[in-house]
Structure formats: C-alpha cells, structure tokens
mmCIF file of C-alpha atoms in Angstrom:
data_model
loop_
_atom_site.group_PDB
_atom_site.id
_atom_site.type_symbol
_atom_site.label_atom_id
_atom_site.label_comp_id
_atom_site.label_asym_id
_atom_site.label_seq_id
_atom_site.Cartn_x
_atom_site.Cartn_y
_atom_site.Cartn_z
ATOM 1 C CA MET A 6 -26.568 3.612 -11.410
ATOM 2 C CA LEU A 7 -28.025 3.763 -7.744
ATOM 3 C CA SER A 8 -31.386 2.436 -7.173
ATOM 4 C CA LEU A 9 -32.658 5.229 -5.159
ATOM 5 C CA ARG A 10 -31.170 8.146 -6.768
ATOM 6 C CA VAL A 11 -33.961 10.314 -8.501
ATOM 7 C CA ASN A 12 -34.046 10.444 -12.257
ATOM 8 C CA LEU A 13 -34.304 14.223 -12.860
ATOM 9 C CA GLY A 14 -34.575 13.465 -16.476
ATOM 10 C CA GLN A 15 -37.722 11.626 -15.978
ATOM 11 C CA LEU A 16 -39.438 13.564 -13.431
ATOM 12 C CA TRP A 17 -39.522 16.661 -14.885
ATOM 13 C CA SER A 18 -41.491 15.957 -18.030
ATOM 14 C CA PRO A 19 -45.087 15.730 -17.883
ATOM 15 C CA ILE A 20 -45.405 13.861 -14.505
ATOM 16 C CA SER A 21 -47.168 10.245 -14.733
ATOM 17 C CA ALA A 22 -48.507 8.596 -12.062
ATOM 18 C CA ALA A 23 -45.589 6.094 -11.264
ATOM 19 C CA GLY A 24 -43.224 9.202 -11.546
ATOM 20 C CA ALA A 25 -45.359 11.022 -8.914
ATOM 21 C CA ALA A 26 -45.082 7.848 -6.810
ATOM 22 C CA ALA A 27 -41.589 7.520 -7.523
ATOM 23 C CA VAL A 28 -40.922 10.988 -6.186
ATOM 24 C CA ILE A 29 -43.125 10.390 -3.008
ATOM 25 C CA PHE A 30 -41.113 6.815 -2.228
ATOM 26 C CA ALA A 31 -37.852 8.847 -2.737
ATOM 27 C CA LEU A 32 -38.849 11.508 -0.003
ATOM 28 C CA MET A 33 -40.449 9.259 2.265
ATOM 29 C CA ALA A 34 -37.356 7.144 2.127
ATOM 30 C CA GLY A 35 -35.276 10.001 3.685
ATOM 31 C CA PRO A 36 -31.689 9.307 5.629
ATOM 32 C CA ALA A 37 -31.878 5.812 5.908
ATOM 33 C CA ALA A 38 -32.076 5.387 2.182
ATOM 34 C CA ALA A 39 -29.061 7.951 1.910
ATOM 35 C CA GLN A 40 -26.042 6.807 0.266
ATOM 36 C CA ALA A 41 -23.066 8.412 -0.856
ATOM 37 C CA ASP A 42 -21.100 8.339 -4.305
ATOM 38 C CA PHE A 43 -17.761 7.011 -4.270
ATOM 39 C CA GLU A 44 -17.024 6.089 -7.670
ATOM 40 C CA GLY A 45 -14.077 6.494 -9.021
ATOM 41 C CA ILE A 46 -10.317 6.375 -8.949
ATOM 42 C CA TRP A 47 -8.659 7.370 -5.653
ATOM 43 C CA ASN A 48 -4.981 8.140 -4.969
ATOM 44 C CA PRO A 49 -3.672 6.817 -1.212
ATOM 45 C CA ASP A 50 -2.779 9.990 0.977
ATOM 46 C CA HIS A 51 -2.494 7.828 4.368
ATOM 47 C CA PRO A 52 -1.391 9.294 7.399
ATOM 48 C CA PRO A 53 2.373 8.347 8.826
ATOM 49 C CA ARG A 54 2.564 4.805 9.764
ATOM 50 C CA MET A 55 0.382 3.869 7.221
ATOM 51 C CA GLY A 56 -2.804 4.746 9.245
ATOM 52 C CA GLN A 57 -1.504 1.814 11.983
ATOM 53 C CA PRO A 58 -1.888 2.532 15.729
ATOM 54 C CA ASP A 59 0.930 3.476 17.843
ATOM 55 C CA PRO A 60 2.796 -0.003 18.534
ATOM 56 C CA SER A 61 2.727 1.054 22.199
ATOM 57 C CA THR A 62 -0.878 1.291 22.453
ATOM 58 C CA VAL A 63 -1.980 -2.351 21.036
ATOM 59 C CA ARG A 64 -3.053 -4.865 23.901
ATOM 60 C CA LEU A 65 -1.726 -8.461 22.916
ATOM 61 C CA THR A 66 -3.178 -11.125 24.305
ATOM 62 C CA PRO A 67 -0.390 -13.863 25.846
ATOM 63 C CA ALA A 68 -1.412 -15.721 22.722
ATOM 64 C CA GLY A 69 -0.788 -12.962 20.787
ATOM 65 C CA GLN A 70 2.451 -11.883 22.376
ATOM 66 C CA ALA A 71 3.831 -15.330 21.150
ATOM 67 C CA GLU A 72 2.988 -14.656 18.003
ATOM 68 C CA PHE A 73 4.403 -10.998 17.543
ATOM 69 C CA ASP A 74 7.687 -12.309 19.344
ATOM 70 C CA SER A 75 8.059 -15.008 16.627
ATOM 71 C CA PHE A 76 7.672 -12.657 13.500
ATOM 72 C CA THR A 77 10.148 -12.941 10.890
ATOM 73 C CA PRO A 78 10.001 -11.044 7.779
ATOM 74 C CA ASP A 79 9.385 -14.245 5.627
ATOM 75 C CA LYS A 80 6.116 -14.589 6.790
ATOM 76 C CA ASP A 81 4.933 -10.962 5.139
ATOM 77 C CA PRO A 82 2.715 -12.220 2.031
ATOM 78 C CA THR A 83 3.345 -9.297 0.044
ATOM 79 C CA LEU A 84 7.247 -9.948 0.218
ATOM 80 C CA ARG A 85 6.432 -13.491 -1.503
ATOM 81 C CA CYS A 86 3.911 -12.014 -4.043
ATOM 82 C CA LEU A 87 0.860 -12.606 -2.046
ATOM 83 C CA MET A 88 -2.137 -10.172 -1.985
ATOM 84 C CA PRO A 89 -2.459 -8.287 1.451
ATOM 85 C CA GLY A 90 -6.026 -8.922 1.396
ATOM 86 C CA ILE A 91 -7.775 -8.139 5.018
ATOM 87 C CA PRO A 92 -6.453 -6.876 7.245
ATOM 88 C CA LEU A 93 -3.296 -6.542 6.201
ATOM 89 C CA GLY A 94 -4.362 -4.427 2.932
ATOM 90 C CA LEU A 95 -7.150 -2.252 4.707
ATOM 91 C CA VAL A 96 -4.676 0.579 4.405
ATOM 92 C CA ASP A 97 -3.213 0.044 0.926
ATOM 93 C CA PRO A 98 -0.194 2.366 -0.517
ATOM 94 C CA TYR A 99 -1.456 2.244 -3.940
ATOM 95 C CA PRO A 100 -4.187 3.947 -5.937
ATOM 96 C CA ILE A 101 -7.883 2.477 -5.985
ATOM 97 C CA GLU A 102 -10.786 2.224 -8.466
ATOM 98 C CA ILE A 103 -14.433 1.773 -7.014
ATOM 99 C CA VAL A 104 -17.539 0.770 -8.766
ATOM 100 C CA GLN A 105 -20.834 0.739 -7.425
ATOM 101 C CA GLN A 106 -23.592 -1.362 -8.869
ATOM 102 C CA GLU A 107 -26.681 -2.167 -7.691
ATOM 103 C CA HIS A 108 -26.091 -5.321 -5.630
ATOM 104 C CA GLN A 109 -22.342 -4.659 -4.933
ATOM 105 C CA ILE A 110 -19.853 -2.196 -4.628
ATOM 106 C CA LEU A 111 -16.176 -3.224 -6.056
ATOM 107 C CA ILE A 112 -13.073 -2.054 -4.920
ATOM 108 C CA LEU A 113 -10.264 -2.738 -7.514
ATOM 109 C CA TYR A 114 -6.952 -2.476 -6.210
ATOM 110 C CA GLU A 115 -3.659 -1.548 -8.220
ATOM 111 C CA HIS A 116 -1.968 -3.611 -5.484
ATOM 112 C CA PHE A 117 -1.856 -7.180 -6.730
ATOM 113 C CA HIS A 118 -4.865 -6.509 -8.579
ATOM 114 C CA GLN A 119 -6.773 -7.499 -5.907
ATOM 115 C CA VAL A 120 -10.804 -7.258 -6.103
ATOM 116 C CA ARG A 121 -12.931 -6.981 -3.275
ATOM 117 C CA ARG A 122 -16.666 -7.237 -3.857
ATOM 118 C CA ILE A 123 -18.578 -5.532 -1.001
ATOM 119 C CA PHE A 124 -22.450 -7.251 -1.331
ATOM 120 C CA MET A 125 -25.534 -4.738 -0.630
ATOM 121 C CA ASP A 126 -28.207 -7.016 -1.362
ATOM 122 C CA GLY A 127 -28.372 -8.354 2.481
ATOM 123 C CA ARG A 128 -26.982 -11.564 1.332
ATOM 124 C CA GLU A 129 -24.791 -13.485 3.951
ATOM 125 C CA ALA A 130 -21.268 -15.670 3.427
ATOM 126 C CA PRO A 131 -22.393 -19.267 2.308
ATOM 127 C CA ASP A 132 -21.352 -22.114 4.451
ATOM 128 C CA HIS A 133 -19.098 -23.590 1.927
ATOM 129 C CA TRP A 134 -17.116 -20.285 1.642
ATOM 130 C CA LEU A 135 -13.120 -21.031 2.004
ATOM 131 C CA PRO A 136 -11.261 -18.459 4.005
ATOM 132 C CA SER A 137 -9.303 -16.164 1.836
ATOM 133 C CA PHE A 138 -7.090 -13.469 1.738
ATOM 134 C CA ILE A 139 -9.457 -10.752 0.631
ATOM 135 C CA GLY A 140 -12.390 -12.356 2.686
ATOM 136 C CA TYR A 141 -15.714 -12.181 2.708
ATOM 137 C CA SER A 142 -17.617 -8.422 2.800
ATOM 138 C CA THR A 143 -21.091 -7.665 3.058
ATOM 139 C CA GLY A 144 -22.163 -3.703 3.281
ATOM 140 C CA GLU A 145 -24.970 -1.126 4.642
ATOM 141 C CA TRP A 146 -25.595 2.122 4.351
ATOM 142 C CA ASP A 147 -25.800 4.259 7.413
ATOM 143 C CA GLY A 148 -26.675 7.539 6.127
ATOM 144 C CA GLU A 149 -23.948 8.564 3.451
ATOM 145 C CA THR A 150 -21.331 5.935 5.360
ATOM 146 C CA LEU A 151 -20.473 2.629 4.116
ATOM 147 C CA VAL A 152 -20.601 -0.080 6.815
ATOM 148 C CA ILE A 153 -18.613 -3.064 5.475
ATOM 149 C CA ARG A 154 -18.296 -6.241 7.628
ATOM 150 C CA THR A 155 -15.900 -8.846 6.488
ATOM 151 C CA THR A 156 -15.227 -12.319 7.927
ATOM 152 C CA HIS A 157 -13.576 -15.597 6.331
ATOM 153 C CA MET A 158 -10.292 -14.209 6.476
ATOM 154 C CA ARG A 159 -7.181 -16.529 5.679
ATOM 155 C CA PRO A 160 -5.182 -16.857 9.298
ATOM 156 C CA ASP A 161 -2.251 -16.702 7.665
ATOM 157 C CA ASN A 162 -1.900 -13.299 7.654
ATOM 158 C CA TYR A 163 -0.856 -10.216 9.362
ATOM 159 C CA MET A 164 -2.703 -6.739 11.074
ATOM 160 C CA TRP A 165 1.060 -4.895 9.924
ATOM 161 C CA THR A 166 4.302 -5.949 8.688
ATOM 162 C CA ALA A 167 5.926 -4.799 12.671
ATOM 163 C CA GLY A 168 4.494 -8.364 13.200
ATOM 164 C CA PHE A 169 1.308 -7.681 14.865
ATOM 165 C CA PRO A 170 -0.458 -11.092 14.092
ATOM 166 C CA PHE A 171 -3.756 -12.098 13.001
ATOM 167 C CA SER A 172 -5.254 -15.404 14.083
ATOM 168 C CA GLY A 173 -8.108 -15.424 11.360
ATOM 169 C CA ASP A 174 -10.418 -17.959 13.684
ATOM 170 C CA GLU A 175 -13.859 -18.128 13.580
ATOM 171 C CA ASN A 176 -14.152 -15.047 15.998
ATOM 172 C CA THR A 177 -12.394 -12.683 13.809
ATOM 173 C CA TYR A 178 -14.137 -10.017 11.692
ATOM 174 C CA VAL A 179 -13.682 -6.443 10.666
ATOM 175 C CA ILE A 180 -16.204 -3.600 10.688
ATOM 176 C CA GLU A 181 -15.034 -0.545 8.202
ATOM 177 C CA ARG A 182 -16.830 2.814 8.092
ATOM 178 C CA TRP A 183 -16.174 4.417 4.661
ATOM 179 C CA TRP A 184 -17.296 8.573 4.231
ATOM 180 C CA ARG A 185 -16.644 10.924 1.792
ATOM 181 C CA GLU A 186 -15.910 14.556 2.734
ATOM 182 C CA GLY A 187 -15.603 16.503 -0.677
ATOM 183 C CA ASP A 188 -12.890 14.852 -2.914
ATOM 184 C CA VAL A 189 -11.516 12.538 0.134
ATOM 185 C CA LEU A 190 -12.837 9.582 1.196
ATOM 186 C CA GLN A 191 -12.211 8.849 4.714
ATOM 187 C CA PHE A 192 -12.169 5.102 6.461
ATOM 188 C CA THR A 193 -11.385 3.520 9.527
ATOM 189 C CA GLY A 194 -11.007 -0.401 9.839
ATOM 190 C CA GLU A 195 -12.088 -1.989 13.403
ATOM 191 C CA VAL A 196 -10.333 -5.493 13.314
ATOM 192 C CA HIS A 197 -11.404 -7.859 16.005
ATOM 193 C CA ASP A 198 -9.106 -10.251 17.201
ATOM 194 C CA PRO A 199 -10.126 -11.589 20.523
ATOM 195 C CA THR A 200 -7.602 -14.551 20.247
ATOM 196 C CA TYR A 201 -4.494 -12.353 19.945
ATOM 197 C CA TYR A 202 -5.916 -8.924 20.898
ATOM 198 C CA GLU A 203 -7.429 -7.359 23.695
ATOM 199 C CA GLU A 204 -9.195 -5.167 22.219
ATOM 200 C CA PRO A 205 -10.034 -4.344 18.434
ATOM 201 C CA TYR A 206 -6.970 -3.032 16.286
ATOM 202 C CA VAL A 207 -7.916 0.439 14.748
ATOM 203 C CA VAL A 208 -6.419 1.434 11.506
ATOM 204 C CA GLY A 209 -7.475 4.647 9.330
ATOM 205 C CA GLY A 210 -6.689 6.019 6.307
ATOM 206 C CA ARG A 211 -7.653 8.277 3.452
ATOM 207 C CA TRP A 212 -7.901 8.671 -0.391
ATOM 208 C CA ASP A 213 -7.870 11.462 -2.412
ATOM 209 C CA TYR A 214 -10.451 11.960 -5.531
ATOM 210 C CA ALA A 215 -8.466 11.541 -8.847
ATOM 211 C CA PRO A 216 -10.043 11.941 -11.906
ATOM 212 C CA ASP A 217 -7.249 11.842 -14.140
ATOM 213 C CA GLY A 218 -5.691 8.563 -12.110
ATOM 214 C CA GLU A 219 -4.958 5.245 -13.451
ATOM 215 C CA ILE A 220 -4.549 1.709 -12.175
ATOM 216 C CA TRP A 221 -1.713 -0.035 -13.443
ATOM 217 C CA GLU A 222 -0.769 -3.385 -13.665
ATOM 218 C CA TYR A 223 1.199 -4.669 -10.426
ATOM 219 C CA GLU A 224 3.752 -7.663 -11.614
ATOM 220 C CA CYS A 225 5.591 -9.172 -8.539
ATOM 221 C CA ILE A 226 8.717 -11.125 -8.355
ATOM 222 C CA PRO A 227 9.117 -13.013 -5.323
ATOM 223 C CA GLU A 228 13.041 -12.753 -5.779
ATOM 224 C CA PHE A 229 12.919 -9.001 -5.312
ATOM 225 C CA GLY A 230 10.800 -9.525 -2.065
ATOM 226 C CA GLY A 231 13.721 -8.291 0.272
ATOM 227 C CA ILE A 232 13.519 -11.531 2.482
ATOM 228 C CA GLU A 233 17.418 -11.650 2.961
ATOM 229 C CA MET B 13 27.173 7.641 -17.894
ATOM 230 C CA LYS B 14 24.811 9.596 -19.399
ATOM 231 C CA LEU B 15 23.664 12.312 -17.747
ATOM 232 C CA LEU B 16 20.374 14.129 -17.487
ATOM 233 C CA THR B 17 19.601 17.854 -18.801
ATOM 234 C CA THR B 18 18.904 20.212 -16.052
ATOM 235 C CA PRO B 19 15.204 20.471 -16.638
ATOM 236 C CA GLY B 20 15.454 16.729 -15.963
ATOM 237 C CA LEU B 21 17.465 16.738 -12.747
ATOM 238 C CA SER B 22 14.715 19.469 -11.903
ATOM 239 C CA ALA B 23 12.140 17.253 -12.753
ATOM 240 C CA LEU B 24 13.725 14.205 -10.942
ATOM 241 C CA LEU B 25 14.071 16.501 -7.805
ATOM 242 C CA VAL B 26 10.436 17.478 -7.612
ATOM 243 C CA LEU B 27 9.311 14.160 -8.320
ATOM 244 C CA LEU B 28 11.587 12.187 -6.221
ATOM 245 C CA ALA B 29 10.501 14.945 -3.364
ATOM 246 C CA CYS B 30 6.925 13.735 -3.885
ATOM 247 C CA LEU B 31 7.515 9.882 -2.910
ATOM 248 C CA PRO B 32 5.366 8.575 -0.156
ATOM 249 C CA ALA B 33 6.593 9.135 3.296
ATOM 250 C CA ALA B 34 4.579 6.004 4.293
ATOM 251 C CA ALA B 35 5.980 3.069 2.049
ATOM 252 C CA HIS B 36 3.895 -0.581 2.307
ATOM 253 C CA HIS B 37 6.197 -2.083 4.602
ATOM 254 C CA ASN B 38 7.403 -1.245 8.036
ATOM 255 C CA GLY B 39 11.157 -0.953 7.516
ATOM 256 C CA ALA B 40 12.485 -0.935 10.882
ATOM 257 C CA THR B 41 11.249 -4.663 10.653
ATOM 258 C CA TYR B 42 13.862 -5.773 8.339
ATOM 259 C CA PHE B 43 16.330 -2.839 8.534
ATOM 260 C CA ASP B 44 17.948 -1.404 11.259
ATOM 261 C CA THR B 45 16.764 2.246 10.646
ATOM 262 C CA SER B 46 19.213 3.724 13.663
ATOM 263 C CA THR B 47 22.148 2.806 11.789
ATOM 264 C CA SER B 48 23.716 3.258 8.315
ATOM 265 C CA ILE B 49 26.381 1.909 6.740
ATOM 266 C CA GLU B 50 28.670 3.170 3.688
ATOM 267 C CA HIS B 51 30.488 1.233 0.885
ATOM 268 C CA SER B 52 33.376 3.508 -0.928
ATOM 269 C CA ASP B 53 33.970 3.330 -4.816
ATOM 270 C CA ALA B 54 31.281 0.662 -5.793
ATOM 271 C CA THR B 55 30.422 -0.413 -9.411
ATOM 272 C CA VAL B 56 26.923 -0.582 -10.563
ATOM 273 C CA VAL B 57 25.927 -4.106 -11.490
ATOM 274 C CA GLU B 58 22.251 -3.928 -12.278
ATOM 275 C CA TYR B 59 19.273 -1.254 -10.848
ATOM 276 C CA ALA B 60 16.089 -3.379 -11.222
ATOM 277 C CA ILE B 61 13.073 -1.669 -11.499
ATOM 278 C CA VAL B 62 10.242 -4.845 -10.174
ATOM 279 C CA ASN B 63 7.799 -5.096 -7.626
ATOM 280 C CA PRO B 64 7.703 -5.446 -4.492
ATOM 281 C CA HIS B 65 10.602 -3.915 -4.159
ATOM 282 C CA GLY B 66 13.467 -2.472 -6.681
ATOM 283 C CA ARG B 67 16.728 -3.252 -6.295
ATOM 284 C CA LEU B 68 20.388 -1.799 -6.694
ATOM 285 C CA HIS B 69 22.822 -4.584 -7.437
ATOM 286 C CA TYR B 70 26.563 -3.515 -6.845
ATOM 287 C CA THR B 71 30.143 -4.838 -5.968
ATOM 288 C CA PHE B 72 33.097 -2.749 -4.103
ATOM 289 C CA THR B 73 36.450 -3.616 -2.707
ATOM 290 C CA ASP B 74 36.808 -4.100 1.049
ATOM 291 C CA ALA B 75 39.890 -3.204 3.008
ATOM 292 C CA GLU B 76 40.922 -6.457 2.498
ATOM 293 C CA GLY B 77 41.010 -6.184 -0.991
ATOM 294 C CA ASN B 78 37.947 -8.597 -1.480
ATOM 295 C CA GLU B 79 35.494 -7.464 -3.906
ATOM 296 C CA GLN B 80 31.854 -7.679 -2.364
ATOM 297 C CA GLU B 81 28.636 -7.902 -4.124
ATOM 298 C CA TRP B 82 25.709 -6.082 -2.266
ATOM 299 C CA SER B 83 21.891 -5.314 -3.046
ATOM 300 C CA ALA B 84 20.263 -2.034 -1.931
ATOM 301 C CA GLU B 85 16.467 -1.829 -1.920
ATOM 302 C CA LEU B 86 14.100 0.816 -2.873
ATOM 303 C CA ALA B 87 10.838 1.852 -3.322
ATOM 304 C CA SER B 88 8.241 -0.615 -5.586
ATOM 305 C CA ALA B 89 8.414 -0.735 -9.351
ATOM 306 C CA ASN B 90 5.032 1.184 -9.498
ATOM 307 C CA ASN B 91 6.343 3.819 -7.423
ATOM 308 C CA LEU B 92 9.225 4.468 -8.961
ATOM 309 C CA ARG B 93 7.554 4.405 -12.250
ATOM 310 C CA ARG B 94 4.893 6.704 -11.025
ATOM 311 C CA ARG B 95 7.397 9.257 -10.334
ATOM 312 C CA GLY B 96 9.373 8.926 -13.403
ATOM 313 C CA LEU B 97 12.293 7.162 -12.036
ATOM 314 C CA GLY B 98 12.049 4.177 -14.436
ATOM 315 C CA GLY B 99 15.529 3.154 -14.450
ATOM 316 C CA GLU B 100 17.388 6.127 -15.739
ATOM 317 C CA ILE B 101 19.647 6.918 -12.539
ATOM 318 C CA PHE B 102 21.765 3.851 -12.004
ATOM 319 C CA LYS B 103 23.244 2.172 -15.631
ATOM 320 C CA PRO B 104 25.616 -1.340 -15.149
ATOM 321 C CA GLY B 105 28.877 0.003 -14.920
ATOM 322 C CA ASP B 106 28.256 3.414 -13.221
ATOM 323 C CA GLN B 107 30.833 4.335 -10.682
ATOM 324 C CA LEU B 108 29.408 5.419 -7.552
ATOM 325 C CA VAL B 109 31.720 7.403 -4.808
ATOM 326 C CA SER B 110 29.830 5.952 -2.284
ATOM 327 C CA VAL B 111 26.375 4.065 -1.417
ATOM 328 C CA THR B 112 24.857 4.430 2.111
ATOM 329 C CA GLY B 113 21.847 2.496 3.802
ATOM 330 C CA ASN B 114 20.412 0.862 6.732
ATOM 331 C CA PRO B 115 21.607 -2.374 6.983
ATOM 332 C CA SER B 116 19.494 -5.609 6.997
ATOM 333 C CA ARG B 117 18.861 -7.058 10.446
ATOM 334 C CA SER B 118 19.616 -10.512 8.802
ATOM 335 C CA GLY B 119 23.218 -9.538 8.600
ATOM 336 C CA ALA B 120 22.922 -10.718 4.847
ATOM 337 C CA ASN B 121 24.872 -7.973 2.320
ATOM 338 C CA PHE B 122 21.512 -6.255 1.820
ATOM 339 C CA MET B 123 20.580 -2.980 3.004
ATOM 340 C CA ARG B 124 17.589 -0.121 2.458
ATOM 341 C CA LEU B 125 19.336 2.632 0.118
ATOM 342 C CA GLN B 126 19.350 6.243 1.533
ATOM 343 C CA SER B 127 21.616 7.337 -1.333
ATOM 344 C CA ALA B 128 24.439 7.244 -3.540
ATOM 345 C CA GLU B 129 26.984 9.755 -4.783
ATOM 346 C CA PHE B 130 28.418 9.737 -8.152
ATOM 347 C CA ALA B 131 31.653 10.899 -9.181
ATOM 348 C CA ASP B 132 30.780 14.401 -10.560
ATOM 349 C CA GLY B 133 29.347 14.575 -6.533
ATOM 350 C CA THR B 134 25.580 14.222 -8.010
ATOM 351 C CA VAL B 135 23.865 12.336 -5.236
ATOM 352 C CA ALA B 136 20.958 10.253 -5.801
ATOM 353 C CA ASN B 137 19.018 10.747 -2.228
ATOM 354 C CA PHE B 138 16.395 8.324 -1.106
ATOM 355 C CA SER B 139 15.704 8.970 2.107
ATOM 356 C CA GLY B 140 14.148 11.757 4.329
ATOM 357 C CA PRO B 141 12.983 15.247 3.664
ATOM 358 C CA ASN B 142 15.341 15.887 1.259
ATOM 359 C CA ARG B 143 14.905 13.530 -1.241
ATOM 360 C CA GLY B 144 15.926 13.678 -4.742
ATOM 361 C CA ILE B 145 18.812 14.323 -7.235
ATOM 362 C CA ILE B 146 21.032 16.702 -6.121
ATOM 363 C CA PRO B 147 23.103 18.010 -9.088
ATOM 364 C CA GLY B 148 27.333 18.183 -8.184
ATOM 365 C CA PRO B 149 29.828 20.152 -9.225
ATOM 366 C CA GLY B 150 30.770 18.134 -11.709
ATOM 367 C CA ARG B 151 27.991 17.818 -13.245
ATOM 368 C CA ASP B 152 27.309 21.041 -14.806
ATOM 369 C CA ALA B 153 30.847 21.053 -16.328
ATOM 370 C CA GLN B 154 29.705 17.690 -18.049
ATOM 371 C CA GLN B 155 26.650 18.815 -19.714
#
C-alpha cells in the first residue's frame, strides 16, 4: 500500500540482489521515510467546545472584530446545507474514513459527503485552481506525523460558528499535524489569517479507531437548518 | 401513544446518555442558553428526523386562549439514528404535559429542546448529563 513499506513476504524468500538492495534502501532511508498507517474508519472524540479555542483568548484584528460583530446565524454554511470545508470543518463531529494511496491521502467524511484529497507527491496547486470550501491540500511526512498545508479556501466560510470569521484571502493557509497514538488519531490545525487575526487560530481534535465503524449518507434539508 | 418495553427504555436511556457533548454548532450563538421556557399541554404535530437538525413541531394554547405553533430543534438525523432514536419517541397527536427548551435569540417560535414530559410522567431529556428517557410512574402501569 505504501511505497516504502518492506514487503516481508518477498524479502524472506531466497534473497535476490534486488531484494537485498531494497532492504538496504529501506534501512538507509531511516526516520525521514517514516510514515504512519491512518487507514480505516475513525469516530470523533473531540474535546469540549469541539476543540475550538477559548473565545477570550482569540485576538482579532479590527477588521476581524467588525466581521465578528456582524455575524448572523444565516451565514453559517452548514445551516444552508453547504459543506463546512476548511477551516470550519477541521474539527468534524461525524465519522471519517481515511484511505492512503501512493500519491494522495483521502479523507472521506460522513458529514456532507466531503472528500479531502491531500496530495503527497510534491505537486503544488495549479494556477487555475479556484477557491473552494475544501481548499487545496498537500502533505508530507515529518517522521510519523502527517503535515498538511491547505490553501485556496473560500472567503465565505468561518473558523467557528460562534461567529469567528475567515477572510479566505491570498494570505490565508492552514497547517495541520496528524499523528497516531495507538488507536487514537490526534491532530492540530493552525489557521493563518492575518487579515482577521493577530495570531494563528488554533484548533485540535482526536479520532478513535473504529474497525467496525460505518460511514452513512448525510442528506440535508436547508429548511431544517434552524435559521429562525 | 405506543409505549416502549422496559428493555427498550433501558436501551434508549443508555443510548441517549452517550450523545456527544459537543454538537457541531455553538448553540449559544442561536439560542439563549442562559434561560429556558416551558410550554404546557402541548400536542405533537411532527417529529422530523432530518439533517442538519431534527425538529419537534408542536402546538399549545397560550394563556389568552390562542393556539400557538412552535418548533424545537434536536440533534442531527445521523446523530439520532446512530443512537437508535429514529422517530420512536414522539408521534403526531402525542400529548405532552410540558415542552422545555432554550429560546431562539431571534424571537421566533423556536427553541432548542431540553426536555419533554408525557402524560404518564415519562420525561425525554435531551440536555445535560442526565440525558435519556426517564420512565414515569404511569408508564409501567400501562405496559
């Protein structure tokens, strides 16, 4: 499944020259080549307040404060049956399934059937890429920690539905770090939005491995968004 | 009103107690969580299990004798279904002694449901650490 995993079934047969070279390469690759197995279904087990920061600690710029003060519930995309995307959906309350491929890692969300593609092959966002709720994500391994950088996010989204805004301008980006501790997948997300925030907006959450978990359909009816 | 069996009630009690403490939305943004309102002698119109939020529609007669129609918001359909709460709690025509919730900040006839009490004393509690179906004294007698 993963490119640098050693295939023991092949290596412990009479060792060929190619097999020996593969062993030497894998050993020489060392920690830099390390990566972790995140595959499977994971159930949310996020901390209180959905892993959002204490509102009193969030330092808004004057422009950000003006947006915060003008927030109304009808601006929440999820209440209009639009996907939360990034950054609002960084900490998501429904199960996810992670699929690891050679060139990308897929995060399949139950919530609004979101699909995140995290490109792992070194590519960068093409010039024509339009802003979207899910954004454009690239990743790399730092040891066994997956580091994701996301750009190209839509401006009409939010950090959190308490009204914390997100500008989505060309200076915004998100850095996530995901790491596994046994059957727990931890992550943090730093949302960089200097237009609206004096310092990065930091969230964090955790997922519990759920080998018998299920991903369900999430139909959504805007009339039941609760915007009343 | 169809009554649940004792094992069914026990299961619901456990399942409701496991509802996540963290909802997707910050409820205090939309509802005044510092206060509750209560409506007496309500009649269930509809219990809708949908996303992004379930909904209990009901009517009651206010002190002036006027019938009012209200809605109470619940967790999402996926949350309710995953915990076995897919529409078996309320049915159209059910009589409720009271419906209690946090009022909408908009002033509309809308609340976030905290609890509802049936005529037999059974309470469906959707808020706080004691969430669950709490059978009333009249429920066992009717089973």
